Amino acid sequence: MSTAEQITTTRGWLVIGAPMEGSGTRRGEIGAPDSFRQAGLVAALAAVDFGDLPVVITDSRRDPAVGIIGFDQIVAGTALIADTVSSALMTGWRPFLLGGCCSILPGALVGLRRHSGPAKLVFVDGHLDLFTPGDTRTGELAGMALSVVTGYAAEAANALVGSSPLVEPGDVLAIGDADGARRRTAKAAEAATAIPDARILDAAAVHTMGARATAERAAALIDGEGMPFWLHLDVDVLDGTVMPALSFPASTGIGYLEAEVLLKTLASSPLLAGVSVAGFNTRQDPRGEHARRVTKMLTTAFA
Ligand SMILES: [Mn+2]
Protein backbone atom coordinates (compact mmCIF):
# COMPACT_ATOMS: atom_id res chain seq x y z
CA MET A 1 0.00 0.00 0.00
CA SER A 2 1.46 3.35 -0.91
CA THR A 3 1.71 6.20 1.54
CA ALA A 4 -0.91 8.20 -0.30
CA GLU A 5 -3.35 5.27 -0.12
CA GLN A 6 -2.68 4.86 3.57
CA ILE A 7 -3.48 8.48 4.11
CA THR A 8 -6.72 8.35 2.15
CA THR A 9 -7.92 5.16 3.90
CA THR A 10 -7.72 6.75 7.33
CA ARG A 11 -9.96 5.69 10.21
CA GLY A 12 -10.64 9.35 10.86
CA TRP A 13 -9.30 12.02 13.17
CA LEU A 14 -7.58 11.11 16.41
CA VAL A 15 -7.52 14.13 18.70
CA ILE A 16 -4.31 14.13 20.76
CA GLY A 17 -3.88 16.77 23.47
CA ALA A 18 -0.29 18.06 23.71
CA PRO A 19 -0.31 20.85 26.30
CA MET A 20 3.38 21.63 25.82
CA GLU A 21 4.11 25.31 26.43
CA GLY A 22 7.71 26.27 26.08
CA SER A 23 8.01 29.20 28.49
CA GLY A 24 7.80 26.67 31.31
CA THR A 25 5.47 29.04 33.17
CA ARG A 26 2.30 27.04 32.40
CA ARG A 27 0.88 29.96 30.49
CA GLY A 28 -2.62 29.69 29.05
CA GLU A 29 -1.71 27.48 26.10
CA ILE A 30 -1.71 24.41 28.33
CA GLY A 31 -5.47 24.77 28.81
CA ALA A 32 -6.21 24.86 25.08
CA PRO A 33 -6.93 21.15 24.50
CA ASP A 34 -9.60 21.20 27.20
CA SER A 35 -11.05 24.49 25.95
CA PHE A 36 -11.49 23.02 22.47
CA ARG A 37 -12.99 19.84 23.93
CA GLN A 38 -15.47 21.89 25.95
CA ALA A 39 -16.36 23.77 22.79
CA GLY A 40 -17.30 20.46 21.18
CA LEU A 41 -14.39 19.92 18.80
CA VAL A 42 -14.11 16.14 19.23
CA ALA A 43 -17.72 15.47 18.33
CA ALA A 44 -17.72 18.06 15.56
CA LEU A 45 -14.78 16.33 13.88
CA ALA A 46 -16.32 12.89 14.51
CA ALA A 47 -12.98 12.19 16.12
CA VAL A 48 -11.79 9.80 18.78
CA ASP A 49 -10.13 11.50 21.75
CA PHE A 50 -6.79 10.03 22.79
CA GLY A 51 -6.59 12.35 25.82
CA ASP A 52 -3.63 14.51 26.82
CA LEU A 53 0.02 13.52 26.65
CA PRO A 54 2.05 14.32 29.80
CA VAL A 55 4.09 17.05 28.12
CA VAL A 56 3.56 20.05 30.40
CA ILE A 57 6.85 21.93 30.79
CA THR A 58 7.48 23.01 34.39
CA ASP A 59 11.15 23.99 34.09
CA SER A 60 11.42 27.66 33.10
CA ARG A 61 15.23 27.77 33.11
CA ARG A 62 17.03 28.33 29.85
CA ASP A 63 19.52 25.59 29.03
CA PRO A 64 22.92 27.33 28.89
CA ALA A 65 24.32 25.10 26.14
CA VAL A 66 21.34 24.80 23.76
CA GLY A 67 19.65 28.12 24.60
CA ILE A 68 16.15 26.67 24.89
CA ILE A 69 13.92 26.85 27.99
CA GLY A 70 13.09 23.61 29.80
CA PHE A 71 15.21 21.71 27.34
CA ASP A 72 15.29 18.25 28.97
CA GLN A 73 11.51 18.27 29.37
CA ILE A 74 11.11 19.55 25.80
CA VAL A 75 13.25 16.64 24.54
CA ALA A 76 11.16 14.09 26.46
CA GLY A 77 7.87 15.68 25.37
CA THR A 78 9.00 15.85 21.75
CA ALA A 79 9.83 12.13 21.80
CA LEU A 80 6.42 11.34 23.27
CA ILE A 81 4.60 13.43 20.66
CA ALA A 82 6.65 11.74 17.92
CA ASP A 83 5.85 8.23 19.18
CA THR A 84 2.15 9.03 19.48
CA VAL A 85 1.88 10.63 16.04
CA SER A 86 3.72 7.78 14.31
CA SER A 87 1.66 5.14 16.18
CA ALA A 88 -1.54 6.93 15.22
CA LEU A 89 -0.54 7.04 11.56
CA MET A 90 0.59 3.42 11.57
CA THR A 91 -2.77 2.29 12.91
CA GLY A 92 -4.67 4.25 10.29
CA TRP A 93 -5.63 7.36 12.23
CA ARG A 94 -5.14 10.93 11.09
CA PRO A 95 -3.64 12.82 14.05
CA PHE A 96 -5.21 16.12 15.13
CA LEU A 97 -2.73 17.43 17.65
CA LEU A 98 -3.92 20.13 20.04
CA GLY A 99 -1.17 22.25 21.64
CA GLY A 100 0.21 23.89 23.49
CA CYS A 101 2.46 26.25 21.61
CA CYS A 102 4.43 25.82 18.39
CA SER A 103 6.98 23.73 20.31
CA ILE A 104 4.78 20.73 19.46
CA LEU A 105 5.81 20.89 15.79
CA PRO A 106 9.20 19.09 15.84
CA GLY A 107 7.68 16.03 17.53
CA ALA A 108 4.83 15.94 15.03
CA LEU A 109 7.25 15.98 12.10
CA VAL A 110 9.50 13.32 13.63
CA GLY A 111 6.42 11.12 13.98
CA LEU A 112 5.27 11.77 10.41
CA ARG A 113 8.73 11.08 8.96
CA ARG A 114 9.03 7.84 10.90
CA HIS A 115 5.81 6.65 9.30
CA SER A 116 5.87 8.22 5.83
CA GLY A 117 9.46 9.24 5.09
CA PRO A 118 10.15 12.71 3.73
CA ALA A 119 7.12 14.96 3.96
CA LYS A 120 6.12 18.54 3.42
CA LEU A 121 5.00 21.16 5.89
CA VAL A 122 2.32 23.77 5.43
CA PHE A 123 2.95 26.28 8.19
CA VAL A 124 0.05 28.68 8.77
CA ASP A 125 1.17 31.19 11.37
CA GLY A 126 1.11 34.94 11.93
CA HIS A 127 4.85 34.75 12.56
CA LEU A 128 7.55 32.69 10.87
CA ASP A 129 8.97 31.36 14.17
CA LEU A 130 12.38 31.83 12.67
CA PHE A 131 14.36 32.92 15.68
CA THR A 132 17.40 30.87 16.65
CA PRO A 133 19.07 30.23 20.02
CA GLY A 134 21.45 33.04 19.02
CA ASP A 135 18.86 35.76 18.50
CA THR A 136 15.76 34.74 20.48
CA ARG A 137 14.94 37.01 23.38
CA THR A 138 12.53 34.61 25.06
CA GLY A 139 14.36 31.29 24.72
CA GLU A 140 11.05 29.63 23.89
CA LEU A 141 11.20 26.84 21.35
CA ALA A 142 7.92 28.11 19.85
CA GLY A 143 9.63 31.19 18.41
CA MET A 144 12.25 28.93 16.81
CA ALA A 145 9.91 26.22 15.54
CA LEU A 146 10.49 26.76 11.84
CA SER A 147 14.24 27.31 12.28
CA VAL A 148 14.52 24.03 14.11
CA VAL A 149 12.46 21.89 11.73
CA THR A 150 14.08 23.28 8.56
CA GLY A 151 17.61 22.92 9.93
CA TYR A 152 18.25 26.67 9.90
CA ALA A 153 18.98 26.19 13.61
CA ALA A 154 20.68 22.85 12.95
CA GLU A 155 22.56 22.58 16.23
CA ALA A 156 19.38 23.02 18.26
CA ALA A 157 17.58 20.56 16.00
CA ASN A 158 20.29 17.95 16.44
CA ALA A 159 20.24 18.43 20.20
CA LEU A 160 16.45 18.12 20.22
CA VAL A 161 15.76 15.21 17.89
CA GLY A 162 19.17 13.91 16.79
CA SER A 163 18.81 14.83 13.13
CA SER A 164 18.28 17.80 10.87
CA PRO A 165 16.43 18.91 8.86
CA LEU A 166 13.03 17.37 9.60
CA VAL A 167 11.69 19.02 6.47
CA GLU A 168 13.67 20.43 3.56
CA PRO A 169 13.38 24.25 3.40
CA GLY A 170 12.06 23.89 -0.15
CA ASP A 171 9.30 21.59 1.11
CA VAL A 172 7.85 24.21 3.45
CA LEU A 173 4.96 26.43 2.51
CA ALA A 174 4.53 29.25 5.04
CA ILE A 175 1.27 31.19 4.97
CA GLY A 176 0.27 34.31 6.93
CA ASP A 177 3.50 35.85 8.20
CA ALA A 178 3.09 39.47 9.32
CA ASP A 179 6.21 39.59 11.42
CA GLY A 180 8.90 41.09 9.20
CA ALA A 181 9.11 44.30 11.23
CA ARG A 182 9.65 42.44 14.50
CA ARG A 183 12.40 40.32 12.96
CA ARG A 184 14.15 43.44 11.75
CA THR A 185 13.88 45.06 15.20
CA ALA A 186 15.28 41.93 16.81
CA LYS A 187 17.95 41.64 14.13
CA ALA A 188 16.75 38.12 13.44
CA ALA A 189 17.16 36.43 10.09
CA GLU A 190 15.15 37.56 7.13
CA ALA A 191 12.76 34.87 6.05
CA ALA A 192 14.39 34.18 2.70
CA THR A 193 17.65 33.15 4.32
CA ALA A 194 15.92 30.08 5.72
CA ILE A 195 13.13 29.30 3.23
CA PRO A 196 12.97 29.99 -0.50
CA ASP A 197 11.04 33.18 -1.13
CA ALA A 198 8.56 31.40 -3.35
CA ARG A 199 7.50 29.23 -0.40
CA ILE A 200 6.26 32.19 1.65
CA LEU A 201 2.77 33.53 1.12
CA ASP A 202 2.81 36.24 3.77
CA ALA A 203 -0.15 38.12 5.17
CA ALA A 204 0.31 40.89 2.61
CA ALA A 205 0.22 38.34 -0.20
CA VAL A 206 -2.99 36.86 1.22
CA HIS A 207 -4.55 40.35 1.12
CA THR A 208 -3.29 41.03 -2.39
CA MET A 209 -4.40 37.70 -3.86
CA GLY A 210 -7.39 37.06 -1.63
CA ALA A 211 -7.87 34.00 0.53
CA ARG A 212 -9.32 31.83 -2.23
CA ALA A 213 -6.53 32.47 -4.74
CA THR A 214 -3.94 31.99 -1.99
CA ALA A 215 -5.54 28.71 -1.03
CA GLU A 216 -5.66 27.54 -4.64
CA ARG A 217 -2.03 28.47 -5.17
CA ALA A 218 -1.04 26.65 -1.99
CA ALA A 219 -3.09 23.58 -2.90
CA ALA A 220 -1.60 23.48 -6.40
CA LEU A 221 1.92 23.56 -4.97
CA ILE A 222 1.15 20.84 -2.46
CA ASP A 223 -0.85 18.52 -4.70
CA GLY A 224 1.45 18.91 -7.69
CA GLU A 225 4.38 17.68 -5.66
CA GLY A 226 2.75 14.45 -4.52
CA MET A 227 4.21 14.04 -1.03
CA PRO A 228 2.26 13.78 2.22
CA PHE A 229 2.15 16.99 4.19
CA TRP A 230 1.62 18.11 7.75
CA LEU A 231 -0.53 21.18 8.35
CA HIS A 232 0.54 23.28 11.33
CA LEU A 233 -1.78 26.08 12.39
CA ASP A 234 -0.80 28.72 14.91
CA VAL A 235 -4.08 30.48 15.63
CA ASP A 236 -2.17 33.77 15.76
CA VAL A 237 -2.56 33.78 11.98
CA LEU A 238 -5.91 35.32 12.93
CA ASP A 239 -5.49 39.05 13.51
CA GLY A 240 -5.02 39.79 17.20
CA THR A 241 -7.90 42.25 17.19
CA VAL A 242 -10.22 39.54 15.84
CA MET A 243 -8.96 36.73 18.08
CA PRO A 244 -7.12 38.08 21.12
CA ALA A 245 -6.67 34.80 23.06
CA LEU A 246 -3.00 34.72 22.09
CA SER A 247 0.37 35.06 23.81
CA PHE A 248 1.98 36.70 20.79
CA PRO A 249 -0.72 38.48 18.78
CA ALA A 250 0.09 39.48 15.20
CA SER A 251 -1.40 42.16 12.98
CA THR A 252 -2.11 39.87 10.06
CA GLY A 253 -5.40 41.41 9.06
CA ILE A 254 -6.64 37.86 8.44
CA GLY A 255 -10.13 37.12 9.72
CA TYR A 256 -12.08 33.94 10.35
CA LEU A 257 -13.69 33.75 6.93
CA GLU A 258 -10.35 34.05 5.13
CA ALA A 259 -8.74 31.50 7.40
CA GLU A 260 -11.65 29.11 6.86
CA VAL A 261 -11.28 29.34 3.08
CA LEU A 262 -7.54 28.71 3.35
CA LEU A 263 -7.76 25.81 5.76
CA LYS A 264 -10.70 24.11 4.08
CA THR A 265 -8.95 24.12 0.72
CA LEU A 266 -5.76 22.69 2.22
CA ALA A 267 -7.75 20.12 4.20
CA SER A 268 -9.42 18.79 1.07
CA SER A 269 -6.11 17.35 -0.16
CA PRO A 270 -5.80 13.56 0.09
CA LEU A 271 -2.12 14.15 0.93
CA LEU A 272 -2.96 15.76 4.29
CA ALA A 273 -1.36 13.46 6.88
CA GLY A 274 -2.14 15.33 10.07
CA VAL A 275 -2.82 18.66 11.73
CA SER A 276 -1.42 20.52 14.72
CA VAL A 277 -3.12 23.52 16.28
CA ALA A 278 -1.09 25.80 18.53
CA GLY A 279 -0.97 29.18 20.18
CA PHE A 280 -4.43 29.46 21.78
CA ASN A 281 -4.13 31.12 25.21
CA THR A 282 -7.12 30.25 27.39
CA ARG A 283 -6.27 32.80 30.09
CA GLN A 284 -7.45 35.49 27.70
CA ASP A 285 -10.69 33.66 26.99
CA PRO A 286 -12.44 33.40 30.38
CA ARG A 287 -15.90 32.92 28.89
CA GLY A 288 -14.81 30.46 26.21
CA GLU A 289 -16.20 32.57 23.36
CA HIS A 290 -12.97 32.53 21.36
CA ALA A 291 -12.50 28.80 21.86
CA ARG A 292 -16.02 28.29 20.47
CA ARG A 293 -15.34 30.48 17.44
CA VAL A 294 -11.97 28.85 16.72
CA THR A 295 -13.64 25.44 17.09
CA LYS A 296 -16.22 26.51 14.53
CA MET A 297 -13.41 27.49 12.18
CA LEU A 298 -11.65 24.15 12.68
CA THR A 299 -14.91 22.29 12.13
CA THR A 300 -15.64 24.22 8.94
CA ALA A 301 -12.19 23.34 7.64
CA PHE A 302 -11.61 19.82 8.85
CA ALA A 303 -14.91 18.04 9.58
MN1 LIG B 1 3.93 30.10 15.85
GROMACS .gro file of C-alpha atoms and ligand atoms in nm:
model
  304
    1MET     CA    1   0.000   0.000   0.000
    2SER     CA    2   0.146   0.335  -0.091
    3THR     CA    3   0.171   0.620   0.154
    4ALA     CA    4  -0.091   0.820  -0.030
    5GLU     CA    5  -0.335   0.527  -0.012
    6GLN     CA    6  -0.268   0.486   0.357
    7ILE     CA    7  -0.348   0.848   0.411
    8THR     CA    8  -0.672   0.835   0.215
    9THR     CA    9  -0.792   0.516   0.390
   10THR     CA   10  -0.772   0.675   0.733
   11ARG     CA   11  -0.996   0.569   1.021
   12GLY     CA   12  -1.064   0.935   1.086
   13TRP     CA   13  -0.930   1.202   1.317
   14LEU     CA   14  -0.758   1.111   1.641
   15VAL     CA   15  -0.752   1.413   1.870
   16ILE     CA   16  -0.431   1.413   2.076
   17GLY     CA   17  -0.388   1.677   2.347
   18ALA     CA   18  -0.029   1.806   2.371
   19PRO     CA   19  -0.031   2.085   2.630
   20MET     CA   20   0.338   2.163   2.582
   21GLU     CA   21   0.411   2.531   2.643
   22GLY     CA   22   0.771   2.627   2.608
   23SER     CA   23   0.801   2.920   2.849
   24GLY     CA   24   0.780   2.667   3.131
   25THR     CA   25   0.547   2.904   3.317
   26ARG     CA   26   0.230   2.704   3.240
   27ARG     CA   27   0.088   2.996   3.049
   28GLY     CA   28  -0.262   2.969   2.905
   29GLU     CA   29  -0.171   2.748   2.610
   30ILE     CA   30  -0.171   2.441   2.833
   31GLY     CA   31  -0.547   2.477   2.881
   32ALA     CA   32  -0.621   2.486   2.508
   33PRO     CA   33  -0.693   2.115   2.450
   34ASP     CA   34  -0.960   2.120   2.720
   35SER     CA   35  -1.105   2.449   2.595
   36PHE     CA   36  -1.149   2.302   2.247
   37ARG     CA   37  -1.299   1.984   2.393
   38GLN     CA   38  -1.547   2.189   2.595
   39ALA     CA   39  -1.636   2.377   2.279
   40GLY     CA   40  -1.730   2.046   2.118
   41LEU     CA   41  -1.439   1.992   1.880
   42VAL     CA   42  -1.411   1.614   1.923
   43ALA     CA   43  -1.772   1.547   1.833
   44ALA     CA   44  -1.772   1.806   1.556
   45LEU     CA   45  -1.478   1.633   1.388
   46ALA     CA   46  -1.632   1.289   1.451
   47ALA     CA   47  -1.298   1.219   1.612
   48VAL     CA   48  -1.179   0.980   1.878
   49ASP     CA   49  -1.013   1.150   2.175
   50PHE     CA   50  -0.679   1.003   2.279
   51GLY     CA   51  -0.659   1.235   2.582
   52ASP     CA   52  -0.363   1.451   2.682
   53LEU     CA   53   0.002   1.352   2.665
   54PRO     CA   54   0.205   1.432   2.980
   55VAL     CA   55   0.409   1.705   2.812
   56VAL     CA   56   0.356   2.005   3.040
   57ILE     CA   57   0.685   2.193   3.079
   58THR     CA   58   0.748   2.301   3.439
   59ASP     CA   59   1.115   2.399   3.409
   60SER     CA   60   1.142   2.766   3.310
   61ARG     CA   61   1.523   2.777   3.311
   62ARG     CA   62   1.703   2.833   2.985
   63ASP     CA   63   1.952   2.559   2.903
   64PRO     CA   64   2.292   2.733   2.889
   65ALA     CA   65   2.432   2.510   2.614
   66VAL     CA   66   2.134   2.480   2.376
   67GLY     CA   67   1.965   2.812   2.460
   68ILE     CA   68   1.615   2.667   2.489
   69ILE     CA   69   1.392   2.685   2.799
   70GLY     CA   70   1.309   2.361   2.980
   71PHE     CA   71   1.521   2.171   2.734
   72ASP     CA   72   1.529   1.825   2.897
   73GLN     CA   73   1.151   1.827   2.937
   74ILE     CA   74   1.111   1.955   2.580
   75VAL     CA   75   1.325   1.664   2.454
   76ALA     CA   76   1.116   1.409   2.646
   77GLY     CA   77   0.787   1.568   2.537
   78THR     CA   78   0.900   1.585   2.175
   79ALA     CA   79   0.983   1.213   2.180
   80LEU     CA   80   0.642   1.134   2.327
   81ILE     CA   81   0.460   1.343   2.066
   82ALA     CA   82   0.665   1.174   1.792
   83ASP     CA   83   0.585   0.823   1.918
   84THR     CA   84   0.215   0.903   1.948
   85VAL     CA   85   0.188   1.063   1.604
   86SER     CA   86   0.372   0.778   1.431
   87SER     CA   87   0.166   0.514   1.618
   88ALA     CA   88  -0.154   0.693   1.522
   89LEU     CA   89  -0.054   0.704   1.156
   90MET     CA   90   0.059   0.342   1.157
   91THR     CA   91  -0.277   0.229   1.291
   92GLY     CA   92  -0.467   0.425   1.029
   93TRP     CA   93  -0.563   0.736   1.223
   94ARG     CA   94  -0.514   1.093   1.109
   95PRO     CA   95  -0.364   1.282   1.405
   96PHE     CA   96  -0.521   1.612   1.513
   97LEU     CA   97  -0.273   1.743   1.765
   98LEU     CA   98  -0.392   2.013   2.004
   99GLY     CA   99  -0.117   2.225   2.164
  100GLY     CA  100   0.021   2.389   2.349
  101CYS     CA  101   0.246   2.625   2.161
  102CYS     CA  102   0.443   2.582   1.839
  103SER     CA  103   0.698   2.373   2.031
  104ILE     CA  104   0.478   2.073   1.946
  105LEU     CA  105   0.581   2.089   1.579
  106PRO     CA  106   0.920   1.909   1.584
  107GLY     CA  107   0.768   1.603   1.753
  108ALA     CA  108   0.483   1.594   1.503
  109LEU     CA  109   0.725   1.598   1.210
  110VAL     CA  110   0.950   1.332   1.363
  111GLY     CA  111   0.642   1.112   1.398
  112LEU     CA  112   0.527   1.177   1.041
  113ARG     CA  113   0.873   1.108   0.896
  114ARG     CA  114   0.903   0.784   1.090
  115HIS     CA  115   0.581   0.665   0.930
  116SER     CA  116   0.587   0.822   0.583
  117GLY     CA  117   0.946   0.924   0.509
  118PRO     CA  118   1.015   1.271   0.373
  119ALA     CA  119   0.712   1.496   0.396
  120LYS     CA  120   0.612   1.854   0.342
  121LEU     CA  121   0.500   2.116   0.589
  122VAL     CA  122   0.232   2.377   0.543
  123PHE     CA  123   0.295   2.628   0.819
  124VAL     CA  124   0.005   2.868   0.877
  125ASP     CA  125   0.117   3.119   1.137
  126GLY     CA  126   0.111   3.494   1.193
  127HIS     CA  127   0.485   3.475   1.256
  128LEU     CA  128   0.755   3.269   1.087
  129ASP     CA  129   0.897   3.136   1.417
  130LEU     CA  130   1.238   3.183   1.267
  131PHE     CA  131   1.436   3.292   1.568
  132THR     CA  132   1.740   3.087   1.665
  133PRO     CA  133   1.907   3.023   2.002
  134GLY     CA  134   2.145   3.304   1.902
  135ASP     CA  135   1.886   3.576   1.850
  136THR     CA  136   1.576   3.474   2.048
  137ARG     CA  137   1.494   3.701   2.338
  138THR     CA  138   1.253   3.461   2.506
  139GLY     CA  139   1.436   3.129   2.472
  140GLU     CA  140   1.105   2.963   2.389
  141LEU     CA  141   1.120   2.684   2.135
  142ALA     CA  142   0.792   2.811   1.985
  143GLY     CA  143   0.963   3.119   1.841
  144MET     CA  144   1.225   2.893   1.681
  145ALA     CA  145   0.991   2.622   1.554
  146LEU     CA  146   1.049   2.676   1.184
  147SER     CA  147   1.424   2.731   1.228
  148VAL     CA  148   1.452   2.403   1.411
  149VAL     CA  149   1.246   2.189   1.173
  150THR     CA  150   1.408   2.328   0.856
  151GLY     CA  151   1.761   2.292   0.993
  152TYR     CA  152   1.825   2.667   0.990
  153ALA     CA  153   1.898   2.619   1.361
  154ALA     CA  154   2.068   2.285   1.295
  155GLU     CA  155   2.256   2.258   1.623
  156ALA     CA  156   1.938   2.302   1.826
  157ALA     CA  157   1.758   2.056   1.600
  158ASN     CA  158   2.029   1.795   1.644
  159ALA     CA  159   2.024   1.843   2.020
  160LEU     CA  160   1.645   1.812   2.022
  161VAL     CA  161   1.576   1.521   1.789
  162GLY     CA  162   1.917   1.391   1.679
  163SER     CA  163   1.881   1.483   1.313
  164SER     CA  164   1.828   1.780   1.087
  165PRO     CA  165   1.643   1.891   0.886
  166LEU     CA  166   1.303   1.737   0.960
  167VAL     CA  167   1.169   1.902   0.647
  168GLU     CA  168   1.367   2.043   0.356
  169PRO     CA  169   1.338   2.425   0.340
  170GLY     CA  170   1.206   2.389  -0.015
  171ASP     CA  171   0.930   2.159   0.111
  172VAL     CA  172   0.785   2.421   0.345
  173LEU     CA  173   0.496   2.643   0.251
  174ALA     CA  174   0.453   2.925   0.504
  175ILE     CA  175   0.127   3.119   0.497
  176GLY     CA  176   0.027   3.431   0.693
  177ASP     CA  177   0.350   3.585   0.820
  178ALA     CA  178   0.309   3.947   0.932
  179ASP     CA  179   0.621   3.959   1.142
  180GLY     CA  180   0.890   4.109   0.920
  181ALA     CA  181   0.911   4.430   1.123
  182ARG     CA  182   0.965   4.244   1.450
  183ARG     CA  183   1.240   4.032   1.296
  184ARG     CA  184   1.415   4.344   1.175
  185THR     CA  185   1.388   4.506   1.520
  186ALA     CA  186   1.528   4.193   1.681
  187LYS     CA  187   1.795   4.164   1.413
  188ALA     CA  188   1.675   3.812   1.344
  189ALA     CA  189   1.716   3.643   1.009
  190GLU     CA  190   1.515   3.756   0.713
  191ALA     CA  191   1.276   3.487   0.605
  192ALA     CA  192   1.439   3.418   0.270
  193THR     CA  193   1.765   3.315   0.432
  194ALA     CA  194   1.592   3.008   0.572
  195ILE     CA  195   1.313   2.930   0.323
  196PRO     CA  196   1.297   2.999  -0.050
  197ASP     CA  197   1.104   3.318  -0.113
  198ALA     CA  198   0.856   3.140  -0.335
  199ARG     CA  199   0.750   2.923  -0.040
  200ILE     CA  200   0.626   3.219   0.165
  201LEU     CA  201   0.277   3.353   0.112
  202ASP     CA  202   0.281   3.624   0.377
  203ALA     CA  203  -0.015   3.812   0.517
  204ALA     CA  204   0.031   4.089   0.261
  205ALA     CA  205   0.022   3.834  -0.020
  206VAL     CA  206  -0.299   3.686   0.122
  207HIS     CA  207  -0.455   4.035   0.112
  208THR     CA  208  -0.329   4.103  -0.239
  209MET     CA  209  -0.440   3.770  -0.386
  210GLY     CA  210  -0.739   3.706  -0.163
  211ALA     CA  211  -0.787   3.400   0.053
  212ARG     CA  212  -0.932   3.183  -0.223
  213ALA     CA  213  -0.653   3.247  -0.474
  214THR     CA  214  -0.394   3.199  -0.199
  215ALA     CA  215  -0.554   2.871  -0.103
  216GLU     CA  216  -0.566   2.754  -0.464
  217ARG     CA  217  -0.203   2.847  -0.517
  218ALA     CA  218  -0.104   2.665  -0.199
  219ALA     CA  219  -0.309   2.358  -0.290
  220ALA     CA  220  -0.160   2.348  -0.640
  221LEU     CA  221   0.192   2.356  -0.497
  222ILE     CA  222   0.115   2.084  -0.246
  223ASP     CA  223  -0.085   1.852  -0.470
  224GLY     CA  224   0.145   1.891  -0.769
  225GLU     CA  225   0.438   1.768  -0.566
  226GLY     CA  226   0.275   1.445  -0.452
  227MET     CA  227   0.421   1.404  -0.103
  228PRO     CA  228   0.226   1.378   0.222
  229PHE     CA  229   0.215   1.699   0.419
  230TRP     CA  230   0.162   1.811   0.775
  231LEU     CA  231  -0.053   2.118   0.835
  232HIS     CA  232   0.054   2.328   1.133
  233LEU     CA  233  -0.178   2.608   1.239
  234ASP     CA  234  -0.080   2.872   1.491
  235VAL     CA  235  -0.408   3.048   1.563
  236ASP     CA  236  -0.217   3.377   1.576
  237VAL     CA  237  -0.256   3.378   1.198
  238LEU     CA  238  -0.591   3.532   1.293
  239ASP     CA  239  -0.549   3.905   1.351
  240GLY     CA  240  -0.502   3.979   1.720
  241THR     CA  241  -0.790   4.225   1.719
  242VAL     CA  242  -1.022   3.954   1.584
  243MET     CA  243  -0.896   3.673   1.808
  244PRO     CA  244  -0.712   3.808   2.112
  245ALA     CA  245  -0.667   3.480   2.306
  246LEU     CA  246  -0.300   3.472   2.209
  247SER     CA  247   0.037   3.506   2.381
  248PHE     CA  248   0.198   3.670   2.079
  249PRO     CA  249  -0.072   3.848   1.878
  250ALA     CA  250   0.009   3.948   1.520
  251SER     CA  251  -0.140   4.216   1.298
  252THR     CA  252  -0.211   3.987   1.006
  253GLY     CA  253  -0.540   4.141   0.906
  254ILE     CA  254  -0.664   3.786   0.844
  255GLY     CA  255  -1.013   3.712   0.972
  256TYR     CA  256  -1.208   3.394   1.035
  257LEU     CA  257  -1.369   3.375   0.693
  258GLU     CA  258  -1.035   3.405   0.513
  259ALA     CA  259  -0.874   3.150   0.740
  260GLU     CA  260  -1.165   2.911   0.686
  261VAL     CA  261  -1.128   2.934   0.308
  262LEU     CA  262  -0.754   2.871   0.335
  263LEU     CA  263  -0.776   2.581   0.576
  264LYS     CA  264  -1.070   2.411   0.408
  265THR     CA  265  -0.895   2.412   0.072
  266LEU     CA  266  -0.576   2.269   0.222
  267ALA     CA  267  -0.775   2.012   0.420
  268SER     CA  268  -0.942   1.879   0.107
  269SER     CA  269  -0.611   1.735  -0.016
  270PRO     CA  270  -0.580   1.356   0.009
  271LEU     CA  271  -0.212   1.415   0.093
  272LEU     CA  272  -0.296   1.576   0.429
  273ALA     CA  273  -0.136   1.346   0.688
  274GLY     CA  274  -0.214   1.533   1.007
  275VAL     CA  275  -0.282   1.866   1.173
  276SER     CA  276  -0.142   2.052   1.472
  277VAL     CA  277  -0.312   2.352   1.628
  278ALA     CA  278  -0.109   2.580   1.853
  279GLY     CA  279  -0.097   2.918   2.018
  280PHE     CA  280  -0.443   2.946   2.178
  281ASN     CA  281  -0.413   3.112   2.521
  282THR     CA  282  -0.712   3.025   2.739
  283ARG     CA  283  -0.627   3.280   3.009
  284GLN     CA  284  -0.745   3.549   2.770
  285ASP     CA  285  -1.069   3.366   2.699
  286PRO     CA  286  -1.244   3.340   3.038
  287ARG     CA  287  -1.590   3.292   2.889
  288GLY     CA  288  -1.481   3.046   2.621
  289GLU     CA  289  -1.620   3.257   2.336
  290HIS     CA  290  -1.297   3.253   2.136
  291ALA     CA  291  -1.250   2.880   2.186
  292ARG     CA  292  -1.602   2.829   2.047
  293ARG     CA  293  -1.534   3.048   1.744
  294VAL     CA  294  -1.197   2.885   1.672
  295THR     CA  295  -1.364   2.544   1.709
  296LYS     CA  296  -1.622   2.651   1.453
  297MET     CA  297  -1.341   2.749   1.218
  298LEU     CA  298  -1.165   2.415   1.268
  299THR     CA  299  -1.491   2.229   1.213
  300THR     CA  300  -1.564   2.422   0.894
  301ALA     CA  301  -1.219   2.334   0.764
  302PHE     CA  302  -1.161   1.982   0.885
  303ALA     CA  303  -1.491   1.804   0.958
  304MN      MN  304   0.393   3.010   1.585
   0.00000   0.00000   0.00000
